[in-house]
Short mmCIF file of C-alpha atoms and ligand atoms in Angstrom, two decimals:
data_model
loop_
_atom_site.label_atom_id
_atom_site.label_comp_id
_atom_site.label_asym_id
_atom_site.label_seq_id
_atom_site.Cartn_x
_atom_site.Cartn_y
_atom_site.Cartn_z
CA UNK A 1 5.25 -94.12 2.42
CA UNK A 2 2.27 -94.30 0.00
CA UNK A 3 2.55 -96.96 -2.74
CA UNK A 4 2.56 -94.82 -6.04
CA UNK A 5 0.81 -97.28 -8.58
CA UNK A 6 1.10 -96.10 -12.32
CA UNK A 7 -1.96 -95.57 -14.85
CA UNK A 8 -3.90 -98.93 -15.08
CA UNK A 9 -5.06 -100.58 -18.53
CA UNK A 10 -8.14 -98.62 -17.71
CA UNK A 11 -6.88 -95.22 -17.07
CA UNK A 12 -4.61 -95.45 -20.71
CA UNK A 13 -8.18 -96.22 -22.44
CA UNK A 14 -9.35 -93.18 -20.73
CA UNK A 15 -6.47 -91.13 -21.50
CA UNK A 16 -6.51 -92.15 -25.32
CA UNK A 17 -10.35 -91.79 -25.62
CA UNK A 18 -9.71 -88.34 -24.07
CA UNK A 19 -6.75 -87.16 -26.38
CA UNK A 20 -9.22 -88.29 -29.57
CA UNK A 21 -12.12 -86.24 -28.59
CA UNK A 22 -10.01 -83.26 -27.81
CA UNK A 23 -8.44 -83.66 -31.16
CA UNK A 24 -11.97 -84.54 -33.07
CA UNK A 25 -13.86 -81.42 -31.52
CA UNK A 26 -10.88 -79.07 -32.17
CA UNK A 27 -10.76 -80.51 -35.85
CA UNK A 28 -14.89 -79.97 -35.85
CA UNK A 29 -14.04 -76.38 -34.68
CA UNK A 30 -16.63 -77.07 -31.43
CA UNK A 31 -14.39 -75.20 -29.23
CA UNK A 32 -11.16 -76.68 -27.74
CA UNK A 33 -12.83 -80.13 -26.81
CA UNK A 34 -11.68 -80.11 -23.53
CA UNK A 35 -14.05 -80.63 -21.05
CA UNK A 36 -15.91 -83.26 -23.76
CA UNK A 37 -12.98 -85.52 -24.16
CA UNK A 38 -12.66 -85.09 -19.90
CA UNK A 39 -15.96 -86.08 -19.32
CA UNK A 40 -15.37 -89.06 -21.31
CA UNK A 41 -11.75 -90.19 -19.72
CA UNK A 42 -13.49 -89.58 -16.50
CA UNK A 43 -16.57 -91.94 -17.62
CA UNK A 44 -13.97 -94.74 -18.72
CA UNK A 45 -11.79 -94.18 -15.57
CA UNK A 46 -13.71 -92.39 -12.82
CA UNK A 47 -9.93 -92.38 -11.12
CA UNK A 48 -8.31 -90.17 -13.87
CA UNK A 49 -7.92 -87.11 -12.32
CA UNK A 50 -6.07 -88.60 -9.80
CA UNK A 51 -3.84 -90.87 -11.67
CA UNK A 52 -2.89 -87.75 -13.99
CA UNK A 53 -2.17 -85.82 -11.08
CA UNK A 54 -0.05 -87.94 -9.02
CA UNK A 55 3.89 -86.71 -8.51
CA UNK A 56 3.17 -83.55 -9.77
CA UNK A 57 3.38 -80.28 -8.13
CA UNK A 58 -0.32 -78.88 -7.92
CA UNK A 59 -1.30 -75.54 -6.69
CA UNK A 60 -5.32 -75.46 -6.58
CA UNK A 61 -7.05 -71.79 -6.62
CA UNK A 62 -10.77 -71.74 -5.62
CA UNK A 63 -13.32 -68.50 -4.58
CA UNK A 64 -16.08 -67.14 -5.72
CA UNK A 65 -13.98 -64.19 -7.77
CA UNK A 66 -10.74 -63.90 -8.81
CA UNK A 67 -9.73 -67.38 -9.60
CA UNK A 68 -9.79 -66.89 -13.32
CA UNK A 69 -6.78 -64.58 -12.70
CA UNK A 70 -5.01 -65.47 -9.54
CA UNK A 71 -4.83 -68.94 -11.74
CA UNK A 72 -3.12 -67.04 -14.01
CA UNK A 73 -1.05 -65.36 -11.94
CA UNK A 74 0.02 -68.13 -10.06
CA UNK A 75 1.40 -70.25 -13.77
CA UNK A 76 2.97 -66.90 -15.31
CA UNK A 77 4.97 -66.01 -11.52
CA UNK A 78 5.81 -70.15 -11.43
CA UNK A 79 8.04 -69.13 -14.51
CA UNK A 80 8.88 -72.33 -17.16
CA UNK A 81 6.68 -75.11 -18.40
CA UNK A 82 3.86 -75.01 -16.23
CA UNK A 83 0.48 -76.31 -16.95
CA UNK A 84 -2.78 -74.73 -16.33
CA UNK A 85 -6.52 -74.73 -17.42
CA UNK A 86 -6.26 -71.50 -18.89
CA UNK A 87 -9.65 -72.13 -20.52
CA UNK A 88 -11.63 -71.60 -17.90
CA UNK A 89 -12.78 -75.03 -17.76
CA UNK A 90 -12.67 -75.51 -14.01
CA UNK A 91 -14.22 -78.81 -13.36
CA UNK A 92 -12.63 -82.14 -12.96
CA UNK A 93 -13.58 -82.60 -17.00
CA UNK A 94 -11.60 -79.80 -17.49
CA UNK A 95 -8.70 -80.61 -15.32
CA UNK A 96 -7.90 -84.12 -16.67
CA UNK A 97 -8.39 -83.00 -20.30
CA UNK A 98 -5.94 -80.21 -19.36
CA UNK A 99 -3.27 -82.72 -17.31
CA UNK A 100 -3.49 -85.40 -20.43
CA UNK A 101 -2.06 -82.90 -22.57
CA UNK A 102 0.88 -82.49 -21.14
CA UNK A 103 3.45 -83.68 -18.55
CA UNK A 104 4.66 -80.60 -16.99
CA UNK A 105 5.66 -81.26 -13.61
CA UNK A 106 4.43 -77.82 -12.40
CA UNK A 107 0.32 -77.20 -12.43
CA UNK A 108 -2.01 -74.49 -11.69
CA UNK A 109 -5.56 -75.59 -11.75
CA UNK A 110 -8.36 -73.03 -11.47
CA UNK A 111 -11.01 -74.54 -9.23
CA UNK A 112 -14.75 -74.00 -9.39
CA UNK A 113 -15.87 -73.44 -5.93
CA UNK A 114 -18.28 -76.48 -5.18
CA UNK A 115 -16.02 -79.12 -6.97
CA UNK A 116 -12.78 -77.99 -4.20
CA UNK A 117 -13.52 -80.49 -1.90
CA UNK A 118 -13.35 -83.56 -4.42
CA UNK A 119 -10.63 -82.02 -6.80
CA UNK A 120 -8.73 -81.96 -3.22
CA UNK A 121 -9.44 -85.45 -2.48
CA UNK A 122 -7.86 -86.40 -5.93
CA UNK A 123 -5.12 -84.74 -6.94
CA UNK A 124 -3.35 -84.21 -3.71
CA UNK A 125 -2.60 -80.29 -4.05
CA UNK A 126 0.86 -79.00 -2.75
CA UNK A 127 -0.95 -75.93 -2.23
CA UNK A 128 -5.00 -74.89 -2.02
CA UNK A 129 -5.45 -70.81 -2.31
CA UNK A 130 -8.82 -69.87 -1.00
CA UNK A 131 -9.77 -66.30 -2.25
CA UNK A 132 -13.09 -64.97 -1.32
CA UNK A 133 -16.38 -66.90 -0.98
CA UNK A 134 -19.56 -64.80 -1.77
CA UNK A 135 -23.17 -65.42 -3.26
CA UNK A 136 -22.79 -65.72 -7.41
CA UNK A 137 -25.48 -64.35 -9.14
CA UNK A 138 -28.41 -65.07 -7.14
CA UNK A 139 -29.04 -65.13 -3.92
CA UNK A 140 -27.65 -68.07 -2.36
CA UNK A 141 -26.32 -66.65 0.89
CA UNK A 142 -27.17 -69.90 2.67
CA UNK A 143 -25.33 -71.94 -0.09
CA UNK A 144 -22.39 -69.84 0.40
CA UNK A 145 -22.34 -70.82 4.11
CA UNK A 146 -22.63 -74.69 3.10
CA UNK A 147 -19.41 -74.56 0.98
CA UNK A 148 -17.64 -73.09 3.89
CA UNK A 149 -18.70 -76.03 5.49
CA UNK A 150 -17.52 -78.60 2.98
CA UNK A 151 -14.65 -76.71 2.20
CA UNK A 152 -13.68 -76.83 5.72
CA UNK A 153 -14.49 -80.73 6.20
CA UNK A 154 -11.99 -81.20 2.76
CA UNK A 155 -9.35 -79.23 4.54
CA UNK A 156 -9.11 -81.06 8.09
CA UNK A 157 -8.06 -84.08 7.04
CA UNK A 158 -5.59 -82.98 4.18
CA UNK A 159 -1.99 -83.92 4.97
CA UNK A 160 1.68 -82.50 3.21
CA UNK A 161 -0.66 -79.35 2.09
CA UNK A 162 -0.77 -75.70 2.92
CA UNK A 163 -3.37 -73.55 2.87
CA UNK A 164 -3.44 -69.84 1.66
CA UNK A 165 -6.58 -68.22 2.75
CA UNK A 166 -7.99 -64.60 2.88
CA UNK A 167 -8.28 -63.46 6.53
CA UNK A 168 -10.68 -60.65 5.50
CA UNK A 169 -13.23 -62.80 4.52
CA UNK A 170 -14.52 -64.88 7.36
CA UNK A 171 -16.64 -67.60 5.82
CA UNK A 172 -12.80 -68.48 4.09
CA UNK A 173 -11.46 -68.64 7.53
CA UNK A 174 -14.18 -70.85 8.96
CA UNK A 175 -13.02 -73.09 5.98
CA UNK A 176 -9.50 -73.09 6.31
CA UNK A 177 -9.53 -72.74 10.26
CA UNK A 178 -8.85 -76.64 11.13
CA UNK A 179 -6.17 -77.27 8.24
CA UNK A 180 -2.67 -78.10 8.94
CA UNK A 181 -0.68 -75.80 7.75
CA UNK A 182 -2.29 -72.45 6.66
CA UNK A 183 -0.93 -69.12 5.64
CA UNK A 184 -3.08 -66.02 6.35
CA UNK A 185 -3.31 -63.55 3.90
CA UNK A 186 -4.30 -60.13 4.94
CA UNK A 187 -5.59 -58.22 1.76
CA UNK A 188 -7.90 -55.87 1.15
CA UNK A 189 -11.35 -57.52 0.34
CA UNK A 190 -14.43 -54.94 0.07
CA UNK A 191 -17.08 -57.32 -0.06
CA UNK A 192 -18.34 -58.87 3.18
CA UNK A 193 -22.45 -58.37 2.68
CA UNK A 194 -22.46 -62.60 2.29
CA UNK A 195 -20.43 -62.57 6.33
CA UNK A 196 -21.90 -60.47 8.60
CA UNK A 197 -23.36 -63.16 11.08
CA UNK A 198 -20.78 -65.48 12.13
CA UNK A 199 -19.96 -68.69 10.77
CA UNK A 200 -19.36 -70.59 13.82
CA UNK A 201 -22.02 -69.42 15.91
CA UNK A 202 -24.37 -67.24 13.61
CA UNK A 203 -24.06 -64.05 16.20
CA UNK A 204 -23.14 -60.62 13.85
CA UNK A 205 -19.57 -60.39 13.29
CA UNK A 206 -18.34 -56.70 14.69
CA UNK A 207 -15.82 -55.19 12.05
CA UNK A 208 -13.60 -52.60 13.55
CA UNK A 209 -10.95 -50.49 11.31
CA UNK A 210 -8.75 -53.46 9.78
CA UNK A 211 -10.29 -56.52 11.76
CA UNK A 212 -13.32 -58.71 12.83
CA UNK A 213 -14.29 -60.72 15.95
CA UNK A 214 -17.58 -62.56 17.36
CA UNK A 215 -18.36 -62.60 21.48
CA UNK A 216 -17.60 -66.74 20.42
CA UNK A 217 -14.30 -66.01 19.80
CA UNK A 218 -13.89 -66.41 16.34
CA UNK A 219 -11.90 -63.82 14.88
CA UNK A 220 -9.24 -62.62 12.35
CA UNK A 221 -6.70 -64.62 12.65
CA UNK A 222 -3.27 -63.97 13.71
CA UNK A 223 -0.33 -64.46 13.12
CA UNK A 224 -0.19 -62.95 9.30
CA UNK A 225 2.13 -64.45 6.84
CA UNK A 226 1.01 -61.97 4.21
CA UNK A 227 0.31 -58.44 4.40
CA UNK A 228 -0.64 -55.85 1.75
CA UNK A 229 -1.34 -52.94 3.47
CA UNK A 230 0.98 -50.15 2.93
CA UNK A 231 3.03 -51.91 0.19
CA UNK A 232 3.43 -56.24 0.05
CA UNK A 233 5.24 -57.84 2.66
CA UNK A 234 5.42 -61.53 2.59
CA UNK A 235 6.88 -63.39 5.75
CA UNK A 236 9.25 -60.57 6.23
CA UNK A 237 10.28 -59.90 2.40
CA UNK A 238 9.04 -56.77 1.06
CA UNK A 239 8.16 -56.99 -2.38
CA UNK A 240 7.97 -54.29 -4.82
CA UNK A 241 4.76 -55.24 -6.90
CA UNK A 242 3.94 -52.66 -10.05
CA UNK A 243 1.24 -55.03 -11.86
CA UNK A 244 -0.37 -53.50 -15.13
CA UNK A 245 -3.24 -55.25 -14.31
CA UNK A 246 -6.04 -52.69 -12.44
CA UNK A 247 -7.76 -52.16 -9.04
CA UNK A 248 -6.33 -53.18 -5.41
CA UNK A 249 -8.28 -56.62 -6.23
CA UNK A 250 -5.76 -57.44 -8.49
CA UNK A 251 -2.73 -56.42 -6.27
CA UNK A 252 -4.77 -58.80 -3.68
CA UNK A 253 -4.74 -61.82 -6.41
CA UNK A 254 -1.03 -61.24 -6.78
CA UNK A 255 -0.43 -61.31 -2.99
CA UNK A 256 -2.08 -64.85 -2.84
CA UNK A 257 -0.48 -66.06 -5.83
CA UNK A 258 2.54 -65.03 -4.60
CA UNK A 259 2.23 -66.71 -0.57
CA UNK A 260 1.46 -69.32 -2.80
CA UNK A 261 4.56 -69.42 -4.87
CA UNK A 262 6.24 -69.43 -1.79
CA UNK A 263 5.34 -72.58 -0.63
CA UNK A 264 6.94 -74.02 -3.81
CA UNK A 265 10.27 -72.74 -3.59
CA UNK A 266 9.70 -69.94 -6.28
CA UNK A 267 12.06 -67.21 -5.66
CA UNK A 268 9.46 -64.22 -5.41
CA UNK A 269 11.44 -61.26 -6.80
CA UNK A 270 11.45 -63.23 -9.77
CA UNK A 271 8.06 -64.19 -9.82
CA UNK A 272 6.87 -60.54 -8.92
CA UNK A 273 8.62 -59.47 -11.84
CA UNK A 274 6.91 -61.95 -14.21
CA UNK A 275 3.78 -61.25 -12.91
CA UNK A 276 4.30 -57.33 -13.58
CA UNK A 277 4.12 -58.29 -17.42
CA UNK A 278 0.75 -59.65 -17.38
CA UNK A 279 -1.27 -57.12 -19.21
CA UNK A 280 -4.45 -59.43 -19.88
CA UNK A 281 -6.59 -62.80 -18.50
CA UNK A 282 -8.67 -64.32 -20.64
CA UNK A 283 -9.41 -61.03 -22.81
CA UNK A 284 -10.18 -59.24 -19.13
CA UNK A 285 -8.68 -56.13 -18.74
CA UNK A 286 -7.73 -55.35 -22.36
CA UNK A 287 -8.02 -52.61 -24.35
CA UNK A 288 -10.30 -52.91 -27.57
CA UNK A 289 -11.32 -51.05 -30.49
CA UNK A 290 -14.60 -50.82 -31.49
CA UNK A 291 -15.97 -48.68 -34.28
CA UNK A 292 -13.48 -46.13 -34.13
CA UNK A 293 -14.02 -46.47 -30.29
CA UNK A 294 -11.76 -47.29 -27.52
CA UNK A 295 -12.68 -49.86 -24.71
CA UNK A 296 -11.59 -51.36 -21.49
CA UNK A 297 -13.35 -54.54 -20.71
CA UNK A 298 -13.46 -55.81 -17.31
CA UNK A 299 -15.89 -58.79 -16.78
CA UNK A 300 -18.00 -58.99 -13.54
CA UNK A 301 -20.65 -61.90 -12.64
CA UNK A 302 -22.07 -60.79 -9.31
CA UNK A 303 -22.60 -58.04 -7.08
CA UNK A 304 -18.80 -58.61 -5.19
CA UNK A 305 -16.87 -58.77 -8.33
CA UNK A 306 -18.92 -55.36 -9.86
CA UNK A 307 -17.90 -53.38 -6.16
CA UNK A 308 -14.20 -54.55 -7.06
CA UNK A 309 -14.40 -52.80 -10.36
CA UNK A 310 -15.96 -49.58 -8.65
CA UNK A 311 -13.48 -49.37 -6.41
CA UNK A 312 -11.19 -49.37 -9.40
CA UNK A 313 -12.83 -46.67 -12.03
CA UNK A 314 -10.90 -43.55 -12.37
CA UNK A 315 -11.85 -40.91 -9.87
CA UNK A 316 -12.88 -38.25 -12.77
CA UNK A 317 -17.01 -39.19 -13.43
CA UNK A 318 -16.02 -40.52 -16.59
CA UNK A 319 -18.61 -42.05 -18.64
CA UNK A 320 -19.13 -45.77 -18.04
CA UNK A 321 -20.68 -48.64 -19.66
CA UNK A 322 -22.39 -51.45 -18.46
CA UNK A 323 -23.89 -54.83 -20.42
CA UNK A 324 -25.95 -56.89 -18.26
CA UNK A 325 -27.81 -60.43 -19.89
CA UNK A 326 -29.85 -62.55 -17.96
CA UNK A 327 -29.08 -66.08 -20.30
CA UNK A 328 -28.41 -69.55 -18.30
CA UNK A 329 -24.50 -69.16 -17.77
CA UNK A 330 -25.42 -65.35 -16.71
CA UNK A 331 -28.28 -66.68 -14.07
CA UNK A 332 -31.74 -65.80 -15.66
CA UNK A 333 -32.78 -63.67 -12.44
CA UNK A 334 -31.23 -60.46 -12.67
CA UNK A 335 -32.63 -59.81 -8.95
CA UNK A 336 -28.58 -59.51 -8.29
CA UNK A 337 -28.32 -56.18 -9.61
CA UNK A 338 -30.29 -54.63 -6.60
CA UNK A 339 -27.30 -56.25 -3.97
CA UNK A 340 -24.89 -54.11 -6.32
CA UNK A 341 -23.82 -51.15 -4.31
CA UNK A 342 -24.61 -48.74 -7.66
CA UNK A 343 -24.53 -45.81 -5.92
CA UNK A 344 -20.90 -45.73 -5.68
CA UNK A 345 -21.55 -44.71 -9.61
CA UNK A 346 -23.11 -41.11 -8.87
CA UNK A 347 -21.60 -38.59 -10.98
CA UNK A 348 -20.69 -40.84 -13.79
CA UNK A 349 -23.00 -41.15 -16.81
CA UNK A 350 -23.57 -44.98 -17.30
CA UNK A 351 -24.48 -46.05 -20.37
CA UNK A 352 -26.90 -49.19 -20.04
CA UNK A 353 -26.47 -52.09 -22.37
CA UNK A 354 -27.05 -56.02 -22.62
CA UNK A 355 -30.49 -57.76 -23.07
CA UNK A 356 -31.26 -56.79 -19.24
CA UNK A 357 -30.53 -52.88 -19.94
CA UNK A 358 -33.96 -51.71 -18.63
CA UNK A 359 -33.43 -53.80 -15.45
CA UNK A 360 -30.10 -51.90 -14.58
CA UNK A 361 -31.81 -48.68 -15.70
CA UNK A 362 -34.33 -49.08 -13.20
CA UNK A 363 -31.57 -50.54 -10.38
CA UNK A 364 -29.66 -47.25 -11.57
CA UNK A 365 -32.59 -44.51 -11.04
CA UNK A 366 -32.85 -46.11 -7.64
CA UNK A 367 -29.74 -45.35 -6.74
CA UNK A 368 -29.72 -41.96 -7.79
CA UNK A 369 -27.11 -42.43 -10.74
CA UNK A 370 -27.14 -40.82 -14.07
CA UNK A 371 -27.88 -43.02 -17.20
CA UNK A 372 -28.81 -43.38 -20.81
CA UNK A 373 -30.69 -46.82 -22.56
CA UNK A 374 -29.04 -47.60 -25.04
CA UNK A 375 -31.52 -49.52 -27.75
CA UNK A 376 -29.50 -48.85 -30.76
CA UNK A 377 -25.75 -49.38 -30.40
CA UNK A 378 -25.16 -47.13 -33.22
CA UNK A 379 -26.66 -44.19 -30.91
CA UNK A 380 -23.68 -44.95 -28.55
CA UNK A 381 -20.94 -41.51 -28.26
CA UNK A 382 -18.09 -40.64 -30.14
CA UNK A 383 -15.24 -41.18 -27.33
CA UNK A 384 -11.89 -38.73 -26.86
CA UNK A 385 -10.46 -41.15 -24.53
CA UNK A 386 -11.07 -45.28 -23.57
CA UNK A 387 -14.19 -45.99 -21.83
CA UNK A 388 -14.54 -49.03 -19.39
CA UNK A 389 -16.87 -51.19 -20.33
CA UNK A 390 -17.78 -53.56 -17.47
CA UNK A 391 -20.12 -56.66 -18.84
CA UNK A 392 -21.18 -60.10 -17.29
CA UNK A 393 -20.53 -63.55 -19.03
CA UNK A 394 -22.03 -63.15 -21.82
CA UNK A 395 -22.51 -59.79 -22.64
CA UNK A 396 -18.52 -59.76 -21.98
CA UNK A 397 -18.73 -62.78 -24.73
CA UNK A 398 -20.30 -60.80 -27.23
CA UNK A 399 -18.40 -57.47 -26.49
CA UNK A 400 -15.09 -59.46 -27.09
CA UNK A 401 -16.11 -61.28 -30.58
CA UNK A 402 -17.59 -57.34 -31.26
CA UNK A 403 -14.05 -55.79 -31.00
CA UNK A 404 -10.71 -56.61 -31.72
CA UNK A 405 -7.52 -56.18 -29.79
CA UNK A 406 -6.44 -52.42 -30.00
ZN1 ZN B 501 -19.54 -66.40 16.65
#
């Protein structure tokens, strides 16, 4: 038995210094506060997150996209008080300013990917879901493979944990490969551009219909806890998912967040059914009106999360719009656009928007797609029917303080 120790003289400083900022900022109307009073508990008591965090029941979601929801997913199936960091603040600042607000017992913490290992280390997760790792707005296949690595040296040693990882994405089963307990999740995943040499040995991977092997040996594992293939079956259950939430990458989320659910002791028709409610993450996925107009907006950051949308446009070369910016939290090299599989748009009209529209315009006449510039949003079309409007961070930003809810 570990000795459990309580929060030290330190840790209450931190947690009182934390609770003022939050409540100074909010009253200064800079935002919610929470990851500056966070990063000031965590200056006062570097040991915060884990004091905070200790004898609750934590359920960690990580990947490179996806988490934003699956998080969400994860706290609405839970069902009752649970707490979560459903502002997207998904650093430790953000964690402790979200676990000193409350003492729910239950927690869902969103996870940036290259903070894992040491949110891990610290809070002692029940469960870690690992989604999909794949390069974010630039280029960084070879950074890609090094969180694999660290994600897989935070997972070796981790005890009284389990682990529910994609199988279809190998760089997340070279991660989760030497943990404990895992629980593979076979769901579809369309992206695997950032795996097709091997982890392990750095031979290329062969894909065949549904799975993937090296000559090394490494391969899709087996044996599957999870399956969403022909409908969801989780260790035997079948579960009747209907979410309102779009595209097969969303059904894949709910699969996860479900396995994960699972693990603590959430009885899954239940949870399937709250999950079936959830309409909206984070203004993702709702419907908007804009001058008279009707809009969809779906947010996408790199060149997986925008071939997840594709997959999930309506089949009838309706018009679409796109808003790409190149700011700091966007990446200022829009280079990304030309790993973005565009062509899949042929036969739709895509409007081009954002501060980077004559990039995507010229990504878009390479790829053979139809498009219009649009300079002037007051030159944009009447509409008969919604129009999905897919944007990156901050042209989604501006797009959501440009409409209101519908
Ligand atoms: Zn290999």
């Amino acid at each position: 038995m570990r000795m459990t120790k309580g929060p030290t003289a330190r840790d209450r400083v931190a947690i009182s210094a934390l609770r003022g900022l939050n409540w100074v900022s909010r009253a200064a109307k800079r935002g919610e506060g929470t990851v500056i009073g966070g990063r000031a508990g965590l200056v006062i008591s570097p040991n915060l997150l884990a004091t905070l965090a200790k004898g609750r029941s934590v359920v960690l979601v990580s990947g490179t996209n996806g988490k934003t929801t699956t998080t969400a997913l994860v706290a609405t199936g839970w069902g009752g008080d649970v707490l979560t960091n459903a502002t997207g603040s998904n650093m430790p600042a953000g964690h402790v300013a979200a676990l000193a607000a409350a003492h729910s017992e239950h927690v869902a913490l969103e996870v940036d990917e290259s903070w894992l290992p040491e949110v891990i280390a610290k809070v002692q997760p029940r469960v870690v879901v690992l989604l999909n790792l794949s390069r974010d707005q630039l280029d960084r296949a070879s950074e890609v493979r090094q969180l694999a690595e660290r994600w897989r040296n935070a997972l070796i040693d981790i005890r009284d944990c389990v682990v529910v990882a994609n199988t279809n994405d190998p760089l997340v089963v070279y991660a989760a490969l030497e943990a404990t307990n895992v629980r593979w999740c076979d769901v579809p995943t369309p992206w695997q551009s950032d795996a097709r040499s091997c982890p392990r040995c750095t031979l290329a991977l062969e894909h065949v219909n549904e799975t993937w092997f090296c000559s090394c040996g490494f391969a899709k594992p087996t044996p599957l806890t999870t399956s969403l293939r022909e409908g969801l079956e989780i260790d035997g259950e079948t579960i009747a998912m209907k979410l309102q939430l779009p595209g097969a990458f969303n059904e894949a989320n709910a699969a996860m967040a479900l396995t994960a659910l699972r693990e603590v002791g959430v009885d899954l028709s239940e949870a399937v059914q709250r999950m079936n409610e959830v309409s909206a993450v984070a203004g993702r996925f709702t419907f908007r009106t804009w001058e008279d107009r009707t809009l969809r907006l779906l947010l996408a950051k790199n060149p997986a999360g925008f071939e997840a949308l594709f997959s999930a446009l309506a089949p009838d070369n309706s018009d679409v719009w796109i808003a790409i910016n190149a700011r700091i939290a966007d990446g200022r090299d829009p280079s990304w656009l030309y790993d973005v599989g565009f062509e899949t748009l042929r036969g739709h009209l895509v409007w081009c928007l954002g501060e980077r529209r004559l990039d995507l315009a010229t990504r878009l006449e390479y790829a053979g797609v139809d498009f219009r510039v649009v300079d002037d949003l007051a030159l944009l079309p009447r509409l008969d029917q919604p129009v999905e409007l897919i944007a990156n961070y901050t042209a989604f930003s501006e797009w959501l303080s440009r409409s209101v809810p519908c």
